[in-house]
Amino acid sequence: MISEINAAIEQNDFQRVKVLVEAIIEQHTNTFNFDTYHADNTFKRLWDSMFLCLAADSYKCIHKQCLTCIRLLSRDKARLKEILIEQHVNILLQCANLVEDTLCIVITTENTDVIVEGLKCLCNIVYNCDTAQEVCCSNKTVDCIVLRLRTYFEQNIPYAIKYFDIKLLFLLTAFNKDIRLKITEELHGLTYLTEVLDNILRDTIEDASKNNSSSLQEDNVLLSCEILKTLFNLTVIPINEPSEEDDYSIWIRLISILRDLLVTSTFVPLFQDNIICNVVNLLTNVPPPCLDQLLVKSHWCDVDALKVMVNFLDTRLCSTENPLYEHISPALMVLLKGSRSIAKFRCEVRQQILPPLKDVINRPEQGNTLRNKLCRLLTTPNVSLRDLVAELLFVLCKENVGRMIKYTGFGNAAGLFANRGLLCKTSNPDYSSDSEDSDTEEYLTYKDQINPVLGCYEPPKPNPFECMSVEQQEHEVMQLVSKMDKLTREGVIQPCKIGDDGRPKPIEHVLQLQEELMNHFTNIKNKDGPDDESD
């Protein structure tokens, strides 16, 4: 068939070329590996033939078919690296109207399909081939994309072009660090991408006021998510601390848009998870002081953006018994950053995650509340996730050891205390002091019978020594000491005591535990002071 295509090209038989190329497209629509084309150099011959047609203006009538064929062939990553050259990339950029002398060409219904196919090809080759990445990052590709996105709403650019423009920009910023700096500092890409997001949101709000519907259209959702991913790439490198008011204004405007996107997502259940996920990912790059914008109420909807994020976290924790770190860590990070930096933010999050304690009968890790789910993660084998959850809960407790024990139990929080040297401390002076007792009636009823290690009420138990003589009691104690000593010598356990730095210190003999044990649990009982709601 390749020979037939070349023969038809030599004869300028456009119709014959079109029929043959369309047959290849139909045959390989779902093909991702072209092993059958590798024999006799068939793959390269077909590839070169398609670019030969694209380079000739006389073949414009079949450019779309040629581009579609190239898009399918570009899925073969291994072969692509061997045959792709800079000239091929430049031809595709020309087809996608992404060279300076093509930007003035008016986009019409006739050339839209060719531009879209050209962009799809560029996305494929940039994703699969280093050569394409280097070419697009060394020429004016990103300049042209940014220039075109500035005219999206003035010239009514078709959705497909906007979508693949942003997808190409996302791929380039994902693979090349230097291009991120160029887009951010030279081309003001953050500002223009934020403008596009703002226009999408404004159109949505206007439609809502006219039709009593606040839902984002599917196209707008997908385009918004691509923009959010690109913005994440552009901001993932720590930018110098803003020193001028204008620097902060970019972040504040962006976060206000992200806040409204969180609110709007509640009206599109089908895409809600996708929107929130991308918004939360981007929020992890935001300077903590700017997160207070999430607390501002939207002027057109009374939905609480922060509550949407907390509900998103809750939903993700429900989706699996062992949640993956990457699935929930972004939400945890945003809540932690905001809670640590902004008192009001911490107060709002705390009311949703650690409301005044009522259930003191069940252990903190038992149940379906968000507190229960997070407490279960305090003992997960995933160390990164465990530490992040512990840090968030500790900050919500204003880094007060006694309050952390009250809400999570000492057993669940012991790892955090040991790592931070807090086994002998009670509170952090960096937070405001307790000013209001918010203990619930349920908690006060059982307070004296709560086991601080378990974090819940423990019914009175009979004293096992009650019916024993003094001699029997001493015998049982020595038996226990002997067994612990054996386990220690065999390396099964390593008994410790609390050192002066608040961290566990290995002991030489188990008898050293006796005094430490009595002192420590006496201190735990004394640490559990009244809680407060003020921040």
Short mmCIF file of C-alpha atoms in Angstrom, two decimals:
data_model
loop_
_atom_site.label_atom_id
_atom_site.label_comp_id
_atom_site.label_asym_id
_atom_site.label_seq_id
_atom_site.Cartn_x
_atom_site.Cartn_y
_atom_site.Cartn_z
CA MET A 1 0.00 0.00 0.00
CA ILE A 2 2.92 2.37 0.67
CA SER A 3 4.12 1.93 -2.90
CA GLU A 4 0.65 2.75 -4.16
CA ILE A 5 0.59 5.93 -2.06
CA ASN A 6 3.97 7.05 -3.40
CA ALA A 7 2.89 6.30 -6.96
CA ALA A 8 -0.29 8.32 -6.48
CA ILE A 9 1.73 11.21 -5.03
CA GLU A 10 4.04 11.23 -8.07
CA GLN A 11 0.99 11.35 -10.33
CA ASN A 12 -0.64 14.10 -8.22
CA ASP A 13 -3.67 11.84 -7.83
CA PHE A 14 -5.03 13.51 -4.67
CA GLN A 15 -8.18 11.46 -4.58
CA ARG A 16 -6.26 8.17 -4.75
CA VAL A 17 -3.88 9.27 -1.98
CA LYS A 18 -6.85 10.26 0.17
CA VAL A 19 -8.55 6.88 -0.29
CA LEU A 20 -5.39 4.92 0.53
CA VAL A 21 -4.55 7.01 3.62
CA GLU A 22 -8.11 6.75 4.91
CA ALA A 23 -7.88 2.96 4.56
CA ILE A 24 -4.73 2.96 6.73
CA ILE A 25 -6.44 5.20 9.28
CA GLU A 26 -9.47 2.92 9.48
CA GLN A 27 -7.27 -0.15 9.86
CA HIS A 28 -5.08 1.32 12.63
CA THR A 29 -7.41 3.57 14.61
CA ASN A 30 -6.77 1.52 17.76
CA THR A 31 -3.17 0.53 17.00
CA PHE A 32 -0.39 1.65 19.34
CA ASN A 33 2.44 -0.58 18.14
CA PHE A 34 3.30 -0.76 14.44
CA ASP A 35 5.58 -3.81 14.51
CA THR A 36 4.12 -5.04 11.22
CA TYR A 37 5.32 -1.83 9.53
CA HIS A 38 8.92 -2.14 10.71
CA ALA A 39 9.90 -4.64 8.03
CA ASP A 40 11.29 -3.27 4.75
CA ASN A 41 11.41 0.23 6.24
CA THR A 42 7.65 0.52 5.66
CA PHE A 43 7.07 2.71 8.73
CA LYS A 44 9.62 5.35 7.69
CA ARG A 45 8.46 5.37 4.06
CA LEU A 46 4.86 5.99 5.12
CA TRP A 47 5.96 8.65 7.62
CA ASP A 48 8.05 10.50 5.00
CA SER A 49 5.24 10.27 2.44
CA MET A 50 2.81 11.96 4.81
CA PHE A 51 5.22 14.81 5.50
CA LEU A 52 5.90 15.16 1.79
CA CYS A 53 2.19 15.84 1.29
CA LEU A 54 2.06 18.26 4.23
CA ALA A 55 4.97 20.27 2.87
CA ALA A 56 3.17 20.85 -0.46
CA ASP A 57 0.40 23.46 -0.64
CA SER A 58 -1.10 21.61 -3.59
CA TYR A 59 -2.02 18.76 -1.20
CA LYS A 60 -3.97 20.95 1.25
CA CYS A 61 -7.17 19.08 0.45
CA ILE A 62 -5.78 15.94 2.14
CA HIS A 63 -3.73 17.55 4.94
CA LYS A 64 -6.23 16.46 7.56
CA GLN A 65 -5.96 12.79 6.53
CA CYS A 66 -2.15 12.98 6.44
CA LEU A 67 -2.05 14.51 9.92
CA THR A 68 -4.40 11.85 11.27
CA CYS A 69 -2.12 9.16 9.86
CA ILE A 70 0.92 10.83 11.45
CA ARG A 71 -0.92 11.04 14.78
CA LEU A 72 -1.51 7.28 14.71
CA LEU A 73 2.09 6.52 13.73
CA SER A 74 3.42 8.83 16.47
CA ARG A 75 2.02 6.45 19.08
CA ASP A 76 4.95 4.11 18.36
CA LYS A 77 7.41 5.63 20.82
CA ALA A 78 10.41 3.44 20.02
CA ARG A 79 10.26 4.01 16.27
CA LEU A 80 9.46 7.72 16.61
CA LYS A 81 12.80 8.49 18.27
CA GLU A 82 14.64 7.06 15.28
CA ILE A 83 12.88 8.97 12.50
CA LEU A 84 11.71 12.31 13.93
CA ILE A 85 13.76 15.33 12.85
CA GLU A 86 13.41 19.06 13.46
CA GLN A 87 11.91 19.62 10.00
CA HIS A 88 9.00 17.31 10.86
CA VAL A 89 8.27 19.30 14.03
CA ASN A 90 8.36 22.59 12.12
CA ILE A 91 5.90 21.29 9.51
CA LEU A 92 3.48 20.24 12.26
CA LEU A 93 3.83 23.63 13.94
CA GLN A 94 2.99 25.24 10.59
CA CYS A 95 -0.14 23.07 10.30
CA ALA A 96 -1.15 24.02 13.87
CA ASN A 97 -0.71 27.75 13.13
CA LEU A 98 2.00 27.95 15.78
CA VAL A 99 4.67 29.80 13.84
CA GLU A 100 4.75 33.58 13.81
CA ASP A 101 3.75 34.03 10.18
CA THR A 102 0.65 31.82 10.62
CA LEU A 103 -0.84 33.52 13.69
CA CYS A 104 -2.43 36.17 11.49
CA ILE A 105 -4.32 33.50 9.53
CA VAL A 106 -7.99 33.66 10.41
CA ILE A 107 -9.28 30.44 11.95
CA THR A 108 -12.30 29.22 10.01
CA THR A 109 -14.42 26.09 9.91
CA GLU A 110 -12.35 25.00 6.89
CA ASN A 111 -8.95 25.07 8.60
CA THR A 112 -10.00 24.22 12.17
CA ASP A 113 -9.80 20.46 11.60
CA VAL A 114 -6.26 20.73 10.21
CA ILE A 115 -5.12 22.93 13.13
CA VAL A 116 -6.63 20.52 15.66
CA GLU A 117 -5.02 17.47 14.03
CA GLY A 118 -1.70 19.31 13.92
CA LEU A 119 -1.97 20.04 17.65
CA LYS A 120 -2.83 16.41 18.41
CA CYS A 121 0.27 15.27 16.50
CA LEU A 122 2.42 17.76 18.42
CA CYS A 123 1.03 16.53 21.74
CA ASN A 124 1.88 12.95 20.79
CA ILE A 125 5.43 13.61 19.62
CA VAL A 126 6.23 15.94 22.54
CA TYR A 127 5.01 13.27 24.95
CA ASN A 128 6.91 10.44 23.26
CA CYS A 129 10.10 12.03 21.93
CA ASP A 130 12.87 14.16 23.47
CA THR A 131 13.71 15.67 20.08
CA ALA A 132 10.27 17.25 19.79
CA GLN A 133 10.54 18.64 23.32
CA GLU A 134 13.90 20.24 22.56
CA VAL A 135 12.71 21.79 19.29
CA CYS A 136 9.49 23.21 20.75
CA CYS A 137 11.29 24.62 23.78
CA SER A 138 14.04 26.27 21.74
CA ASN A 139 11.88 28.04 19.16
CA LYS A 140 8.83 30.32 19.47
CA THR A 141 6.23 27.59 20.09
CA VAL A 142 5.25 28.67 23.61
CA ASP A 143 5.31 32.33 22.55
CA CYS A 144 2.75 31.56 19.85
CA ILE A 145 0.55 29.50 22.18
CA VAL A 146 0.50 32.25 24.80
CA LEU A 147 -0.18 34.85 22.12
CA ARG A 148 -3.11 32.84 20.77
CA LEU A 149 -4.63 32.11 24.19
CA ARG A 150 -4.77 35.88 24.80
CA THR A 151 -7.33 36.08 21.96
CA TYR A 152 -9.45 33.05 22.89
CA PHE A 153 -12.56 34.99 23.84
CA GLU A 154 -12.09 37.98 21.51
CA GLN A 155 -11.92 35.85 18.37
CA ASN A 156 -14.19 33.02 19.56
CA ILE A 157 -11.53 30.35 19.04
CA PRO A 158 -13.07 26.84 18.72
CA TYR A 159 -12.98 24.73 21.87
CA ALA A 160 -10.85 21.93 20.36
CA ILE A 161 -8.05 24.36 19.47
CA LYS A 162 -8.10 25.88 22.95
CA TYR A 163 -8.06 22.45 24.57
CA PHE A 164 -5.09 21.09 22.61
CA ASP A 165 -3.22 24.41 22.86
CA ILE A 166 -3.33 24.11 26.64
CA LYS A 167 -2.58 20.38 26.59
CA LEU A 168 0.55 21.05 24.50
CA LEU A 169 1.55 23.83 26.89
CA PHE A 170 1.02 21.45 29.81
CA LEU A 171 3.27 18.81 28.25
CA LEU A 172 6.05 21.29 27.48
CA THR A 173 5.97 22.73 31.01
CA ALA A 174 5.96 19.22 32.46
CA PHE A 175 9.13 18.18 30.62
CA ASN A 176 11.18 21.39 30.64
CA LYS A 177 12.01 23.46 33.71
CA ASP A 178 13.49 26.38 31.77
CA ILE A 179 10.37 26.85 29.68
CA ARG A 180 8.33 27.25 32.88
CA LEU A 181 10.47 30.20 33.91
CA LYS A 182 10.18 31.74 30.44
CA ILE A 183 6.38 31.44 30.40
CA THR A 184 6.07 32.82 33.93
CA GLU A 185 8.61 35.64 33.84
CA GLU A 186 8.86 36.70 30.18
CA LEU A 187 5.47 35.81 28.72
CA HIS A 188 3.34 36.47 31.87
CA GLY A 189 1.69 33.10 31.34
CA LEU A 190 0.26 32.95 34.88
CA THR A 191 -1.72 36.12 34.24
CA TYR A 192 -3.10 35.03 30.86
CA LEU A 193 -4.01 31.51 31.94
CA THR A 194 -5.74 32.95 34.99
CA GLU A 195 -7.62 35.28 32.64
CA VAL A 196 -8.87 32.32 30.59
CA LEU A 197 -10.04 30.54 33.76
CA ASP A 198 -11.77 33.71 34.91
CA ASN A 199 -13.60 34.05 31.58
CA ILE A 200 -14.82 30.45 31.75
CA LEU A 201 -16.09 31.01 35.28
CA ARG A 202 -17.70 34.35 34.40
CA ASP A 203 -19.57 32.80 31.48
CA THR A 204 -20.77 30.02 33.79
CA ILE A 205 -22.05 32.48 36.38
CA GLU A 206 -23.81 34.55 33.69
CA ASP A 207 -25.50 31.43 32.34
CA ALA A 208 -26.50 30.51 35.87
CA SER A 209 -28.19 33.86 36.44
CA LYS A 210 -30.13 33.49 33.18
CA ASN A 211 -31.09 29.82 33.39
CA ASN A 212 -31.12 29.20 37.16
CA SER A 213 -28.42 26.61 36.60
CA SER A 214 -24.87 26.79 37.88
CA SER A 215 -23.40 23.83 36.04
CA LEU A 216 -20.18 23.97 34.07
CA GLN A 217 -20.43 22.56 30.56
CA GLU A 218 -18.34 19.44 29.93
CA ASP A 219 -16.07 21.30 27.49
CA ASN A 220 -15.42 24.04 30.04
CA VAL A 221 -14.67 21.46 32.73
CA LEU A 222 -12.09 19.66 30.59
CA LEU A 223 -10.48 22.91 29.46
CA SER A 224 -10.38 24.24 33.03
CA CYS A 225 -8.68 21.07 34.25
CA GLU A 226 -5.98 21.34 31.58
CA ILE A 227 -5.37 24.97 32.57
CA LEU A 228 -5.16 23.99 36.24
CA LYS A 229 -2.59 21.28 35.45
CA THR A 230 -0.53 23.78 33.45
CA LEU A 231 -0.71 26.35 36.24
CA PHE A 232 0.49 23.65 38.63
CA ASN A 233 3.56 23.07 36.46
CA LEU A 234 4.27 26.79 36.28
CA THR A 235 4.07 27.25 40.05
CA VAL A 236 5.60 23.98 41.24
CA ILE A 237 9.06 25.57 41.35
CA PRO A 238 9.13 27.78 44.46
CA ILE A 239 8.87 31.36 43.32
CA ASN A 240 10.71 34.01 45.31
CA GLU A 241 8.68 35.34 48.19
CA PRO A 242 6.40 38.08 46.85
CA SER A 243 7.81 41.42 47.86
CA GLU A 244 5.34 43.73 46.19
CA GLU A 245 1.59 44.05 46.42
CA ASP A 246 1.24 43.26 42.70
CA ASP A 247 2.94 39.90 43.22
CA TYR A 248 0.39 38.95 45.86
CA SER A 249 -2.48 40.23 43.72
CA ILE A 250 -1.80 37.53 41.09
CA TRP A 251 -2.09 34.82 43.74
CA ILE A 252 -5.12 36.38 45.41
CA ARG A 253 -6.97 36.66 42.12
CA LEU A 254 -6.07 33.08 41.19
CA ILE A 255 -7.19 31.69 44.55
CA SER A 256 -10.49 33.56 44.37
CA ILE A 257 -11.10 31.84 41.02
CA LEU A 258 -10.09 28.46 42.48
CA ARG A 259 -12.48 29.07 45.36
CA ASP A 260 -15.35 29.68 42.95
CA LEU A 261 -14.37 26.58 40.96
CA LEU A 262 -14.61 24.51 44.15
CA VAL A 263 -18.06 25.95 44.75
CA THR A 264 -19.17 25.44 41.14
CA SER A 265 -17.98 21.83 41.18
CA THR A 266 -20.82 20.88 43.53
CA PHE A 267 -23.27 21.41 40.66
CA VAL A 268 -21.53 18.95 38.32
CA PRO A 269 -21.34 15.63 40.22
CA LEU A 270 -20.05 13.80 37.14
CA PHE A 271 -16.91 15.99 36.99
CA GLN A 272 -16.70 17.16 40.59
CA ASP A 273 -13.84 14.88 41.60
CA ASN A 274 -11.77 15.90 38.57
CA ILE A 275 -12.25 19.63 39.20
CA ILE A 276 -11.54 19.49 42.92
CA CYS A 277 -8.53 17.23 42.46
CA ASN A 278 -6.86 19.68 40.07
CA VAL A 279 -7.79 22.72 42.17
CA VAL A 280 -6.38 21.12 45.33
CA ASN A 281 -3.18 20.09 43.53
CA LEU A 282 -2.63 23.70 42.47
CA LEU A 283 -3.40 25.01 45.96
CA THR A 284 -0.43 23.01 47.30
CA ASN A 285 1.85 25.50 45.48
CA VAL A 286 0.14 28.61 46.86
CA PRO A 287 1.92 30.76 49.47
CA PRO A 288 0.22 29.88 52.80
CA PRO A 289 -0.79 33.48 53.72
CA CYS A 290 -2.90 33.68 50.54
CA LEU A 291 -5.04 30.68 51.49
CA ASP A 292 -7.29 32.94 53.56
CA GLN A 293 -9.08 33.70 50.27
CA LEU A 294 -10.71 30.27 50.55
CA LEU A 295 -12.62 31.58 53.58
CA VAL A 296 -14.27 34.38 51.59
CA LYS A 297 -17.87 33.62 50.70
CA SER A 298 -18.73 33.60 47.01
CA HIS A 299 -20.97 36.52 46.02
CA TRP A 300 -23.21 34.29 43.92
CA CYS A 301 -23.44 31.08 45.95
CA ASP A 302 -23.54 30.27 49.66
CA VAL A 303 -21.56 27.02 49.38
CA ASP A 304 -18.46 26.94 51.61
CA ALA A 305 -15.32 26.24 49.50
CA LEU A 306 -13.37 24.94 52.49
CA LYS A 307 -16.16 22.51 53.34
CA VAL A 308 -16.12 21.27 49.74
CA MET A 309 -12.42 20.47 50.13
CA VAL A 310 -12.92 18.71 53.47
CA ASN A 311 -15.79 16.68 51.98
CA PHE A 312 -13.50 15.77 49.07
CA LEU A 313 -10.95 14.44 51.54
CA ASP A 314 -13.66 12.51 53.37
CA THR A 315 -14.90 10.97 50.13
CA ARG A 316 -11.42 9.88 49.11
CA LEU A 317 -10.88 8.27 52.50
CA CYS A 318 -14.13 6.34 51.99
CA SER A 319 -13.17 5.06 48.55
CA THR A 320 -10.63 2.53 49.80
CA GLU A 321 -9.50 0.87 53.00
CA ASN A 322 -5.86 1.77 52.34
CA PRO A 323 -5.84 5.16 50.57
CA LEU A 324 -2.79 5.96 48.48
CA TYR A 325 -0.57 8.83 49.61
CA GLU A 326 -0.86 10.66 46.28
CA HIS A 327 -4.67 10.51 46.37
CA ILE A 328 -5.18 12.34 49.65
CA SER A 329 -1.88 14.06 50.45
CA PRO A 330 -2.61 17.23 48.39
CA ALA A 331 -5.80 17.95 50.37
CA LEU A 332 -4.02 17.19 53.64
CA MET A 333 -1.14 19.51 52.68
CA VAL A 334 -3.45 22.43 51.84
CA LEU A 335 -5.40 22.03 55.07
CA LEU A 336 -2.14 21.80 57.03
CA LYS A 337 -0.56 24.85 55.36
CA GLY A 338 -3.66 26.97 55.91
CA SER A 339 -4.23 25.78 59.48
CA ARG A 340 -0.64 26.43 60.47
CA SER A 341 -0.57 29.94 58.97
CA ILE A 342 -4.07 31.33 59.50
CA ALA A 343 -5.92 31.13 62.83
CA LYS A 344 -9.39 31.49 61.31
CA PHE A 345 -8.59 28.84 58.72
CA ARG A 346 -7.49 26.47 61.50
CA CYS A 347 -10.67 27.15 63.45
CA GLU A 348 -12.88 26.40 60.42
CA VAL A 349 -11.06 23.17 59.59
CA ARG A 350 -11.05 22.07 63.20
CA GLN A 351 -14.81 22.45 63.49
CA GLN A 352 -15.21 20.04 60.58
CA ILE A 353 -12.52 17.51 61.48
CA LEU A 354 -12.32 17.74 65.29
CA PRO A 355 -15.67 19.08 66.52
CA PRO A 356 -16.30 19.05 70.30
CA LEU A 357 -15.87 15.45 71.44
CA LYS A 358 -19.10 13.55 72.11
CA ASP A 359 -18.30 9.92 71.34
CA VAL A 360 -16.09 8.78 74.20
CA ILE A 361 -17.37 5.20 74.28
CA ASN A 362 -15.69 4.07 71.06
CA ARG A 363 -12.00 4.31 70.27
CA PRO A 364 -10.91 7.30 68.16
CA GLU A 365 -10.14 5.03 65.19
CA GLN A 366 -13.55 3.32 65.33
CA GLY A 367 -16.41 4.88 63.39
CA ASN A 368 -17.12 6.71 60.14
CA THR A 369 -16.48 10.34 61.03
CA LEU A 370 -13.56 12.14 59.42
CA ARG A 371 -11.77 12.14 62.79
CA ASN A 372 -12.13 8.35 62.96
CA LYS A 373 -10.79 7.87 59.44
CA LEU A 374 -7.79 10.10 60.05
CA CYS A 375 -7.03 8.41 63.37
CA ARG A 376 -6.90 5.07 61.59
CA LEU A 377 -4.16 6.49 59.37
CA LEU A 378 -2.02 7.33 62.41
CA THR A 379 -0.96 3.68 62.49
CA THR A 380 -0.75 3.02 58.75
CA PRO A 381 2.50 1.43 57.49
CA ASN A 382 2.71 4.25 54.93
CA VAL A 383 5.08 6.46 56.91
CA SER A 384 4.70 9.58 54.73
CA LEU A 385 0.92 9.47 54.97
CA ARG A 386 0.98 8.70 58.70
CA ASP A 387 3.25 11.65 59.45
CA LEU A 388 1.23 14.07 57.32
CA VAL A 389 -2.06 13.09 59.00
CA ALA A 390 -0.46 13.30 62.46
CA GLU A 391 0.93 16.76 61.68
CA LEU A 392 -2.48 18.05 60.56
CA LEU A 393 -4.30 16.71 63.61
CA PHE A 394 -1.59 18.08 65.92
CA VAL A 395 -1.85 21.56 64.39
CA LEU A 396 -5.65 21.44 64.69
CA CYS A 397 -5.06 20.67 68.39
CA LYS A 398 -2.86 23.80 68.52
CA GLU A 399 0.12 21.50 69.11
CA ASN A 400 -1.17 20.72 72.59
CA VAL A 401 -0.16 17.21 73.65
CA GLY A 402 -3.03 16.79 76.08
CA ARG A 403 -5.62 17.82 73.51
CA MET A 404 -4.07 15.54 70.88
CA ILE A 405 -4.36 12.62 73.33
CA LYS A 406 -7.97 13.56 74.01
CA TYR A 407 -8.96 13.37 70.33
CA THR A 408 -6.71 10.54 69.10
CA GLY A 409 -5.60 8.54 72.13
CA PHE A 410 -1.99 8.32 73.28
CA GLY A 411 -1.46 5.00 71.50
CA ASN A 412 -2.29 6.48 68.10
CA ALA A 413 -0.28 9.67 68.65
CA ALA A 414 2.75 8.11 70.38
CA GLY A 415 4.75 7.98 67.14
CA LEU A 416 4.33 11.71 66.54
CA PHE A 417 5.24 12.57 70.14
CA ALA A 418 8.31 10.33 70.04
CA ASN A 419 9.55 11.74 66.72
CA ARG A 420 9.15 15.32 67.87
CA GLY A 421 10.42 14.84 71.41
CA LEU A 422 7.06 15.72 72.96
CA LEU A 423 6.57 12.81 75.36
CA CYS A 424 7.20 15.11 78.33
CA LYS A 425 5.64 18.33 76.98
CA THR A 426 2.10 19.65 76.99
CA SER A 427 1.58 22.67 74.74
CA ASN A 428 3.12 25.02 72.22
CA PRO A 429 3.33 28.69 73.29
CA ASP A 430 3.11 29.82 69.63
CA TYR A 431 -0.66 29.39 69.74
CA SER A 432 -3.23 31.46 71.61
CA SER A 433 -3.98 30.30 75.14
CA ASP A 434 -7.09 28.39 76.14
CA SER A 435 -9.92 30.81 76.78
CA GLU A 436 -13.13 28.83 76.71
CA ASP A 437 -14.07 25.40 77.99
CA SER A 438 -15.87 23.55 75.18
CA ASP A 439 -15.97 20.08 76.69
CA THR A 440 -19.27 18.40 75.89
CA GLU A 441 -21.57 16.94 78.52
CA GLU A 442 -20.80 13.44 77.24
CA TYR A 443 -17.08 13.98 77.65
CA LEU A 444 -17.37 15.48 81.14
CA THR A 445 -19.55 12.56 82.26
CA TYR A 446 -16.86 9.97 81.47
CA LYS A 447 -13.75 12.11 81.71
CA ASP A 448 -12.33 10.44 84.82
CA GLN A 449 -12.88 6.97 83.37
CA ILE A 450 -11.27 7.59 79.98
CA ASN A 451 -8.20 5.51 79.28
CA PRO A 452 -5.75 8.05 77.76
CA VAL A 453 -3.86 5.33 75.89
CA LEU A 454 -7.01 4.08 74.13
CA GLY A 455 -8.63 7.52 73.96
CA CYS A 456 -12.03 6.27 75.12
CA TYR A 457 -14.06 5.21 78.14
CA GLU A 458 -12.91 1.98 79.74
CA PRO A 459 -15.28 0.23 82.18
CA PRO A 460 -13.83 -0.51 85.65
CA LYS A 461 -12.07 -3.86 85.77
CA PRO A 462 -11.56 -6.14 88.77
CA ASN A 463 -8.16 -5.89 90.39
CA PRO A 464 -6.25 -9.10 89.45
CA PHE A 465 -4.17 -8.80 92.65
CA GLU A 466 -7.22 -8.52 94.90
CA CYS A 467 -7.36 -12.22 95.86
CA MET A 468 -3.61 -12.71 95.97
CA SER A 469 -1.30 -12.63 98.95
CA VAL A 470 1.66 -10.30 98.95
CA GLU A 471 3.94 -13.22 98.19
CA GLN A 472 1.80 -14.23 95.17
CA GLN A 473 1.77 -10.69 93.87
CA GLU A 474 5.55 -10.47 94.10
CA HIS A 475 5.87 -13.82 92.32
CA GLU A 476 3.64 -12.66 89.39
CA VAL A 477 5.57 -9.40 89.06
CA MET A 478 8.91 -11.21 88.95
CA GLN A 479 7.52 -13.64 86.38
CA LEU A 480 6.53 -10.69 84.16
CA VAL A 481 9.92 -9.04 84.64
CA SER A 482 11.69 -12.30 83.79
CA LYS A 483 9.71 -12.75 80.56
CA MET A 484 10.29 -9.16 79.47
CA ASP A 485 13.98 -9.52 80.22
CA LYS A 486 14.15 -12.67 78.09
CA LEU A 487 12.43 -10.93 75.15
CA THR A 488 14.85 -8.03 75.51
CA ARG A 489 17.93 -10.25 75.52
CA GLU A 490 16.66 -12.12 72.47
CA GLY A 491 16.18 -8.83 70.60
CA VAL A 492 12.41 -9.25 70.23
CA ILE A 493 11.61 -6.00 72.08
CA GLN A 494 13.59 -2.96 73.20
CA PRO A 495 12.13 -1.39 76.36
CA CYS A 496 12.63 2.36 76.62
CA LYS A 497 12.13 5.21 79.01
CA ILE A 498 11.44 8.84 78.23
CA GLY A 499 14.62 10.89 78.06
CA ASP A 500 15.10 14.52 78.97
CA ASP A 501 14.62 15.48 75.30
CA GLY A 502 11.14 13.93 75.27
CA ARG A 503 12.20 11.01 73.09
CA PRO A 504 12.40 7.28 73.90
CA LYS A 505 15.75 6.12 75.31
CA PRO A 506 16.72 2.41 75.50
CA ILE A 507 17.11 1.02 79.03
CA GLU A 508 19.58 -1.53 80.29
CA HIS A 509 17.15 -3.58 82.38
CA VAL A 510 13.36 -3.82 82.57
CA LEU A 511 13.37 -2.95 86.28
CA GLN A 512 14.15 0.63 85.24
CA LEU A 513 10.64 0.83 83.81
CA GLN A 514 8.88 0.66 87.17
CA GLU A 515 9.40 4.24 88.25
CA GLU A 516 9.08 5.66 84.72
CA LEU A 517 5.76 3.91 84.15
CA MET A 518 4.12 5.32 87.27
CA ASN A 519 5.34 8.87 86.64
CA HIS A 520 4.42 8.93 82.97
CA PHE A 521 0.77 7.90 83.26
CA THR A 522 0.29 10.29 86.15
CA ASN A 523 1.48 13.09 83.84
CA ILE A 524 -0.87 12.01 81.04
CA LYS A 525 -3.89 12.28 83.35
CA ASN A 526 -2.85 15.78 84.36
CA LYS A 527 -2.30 16.98 80.77
CA ASP A 528 -5.89 16.49 79.62
CA GLY A 529 -7.12 20.01 80.21
CA PRO A 530 -10.21 21.80 78.90
CA ASP A 531 -10.54 22.38 75.17
CA ASP A 532 -11.36 25.67 73.50
CA GLU A 533 -12.88 26.87 70.27
CA SER A 534 -11.17 30.22 70.02
CA ASP A 535 -8.12 30.70 67.87
#
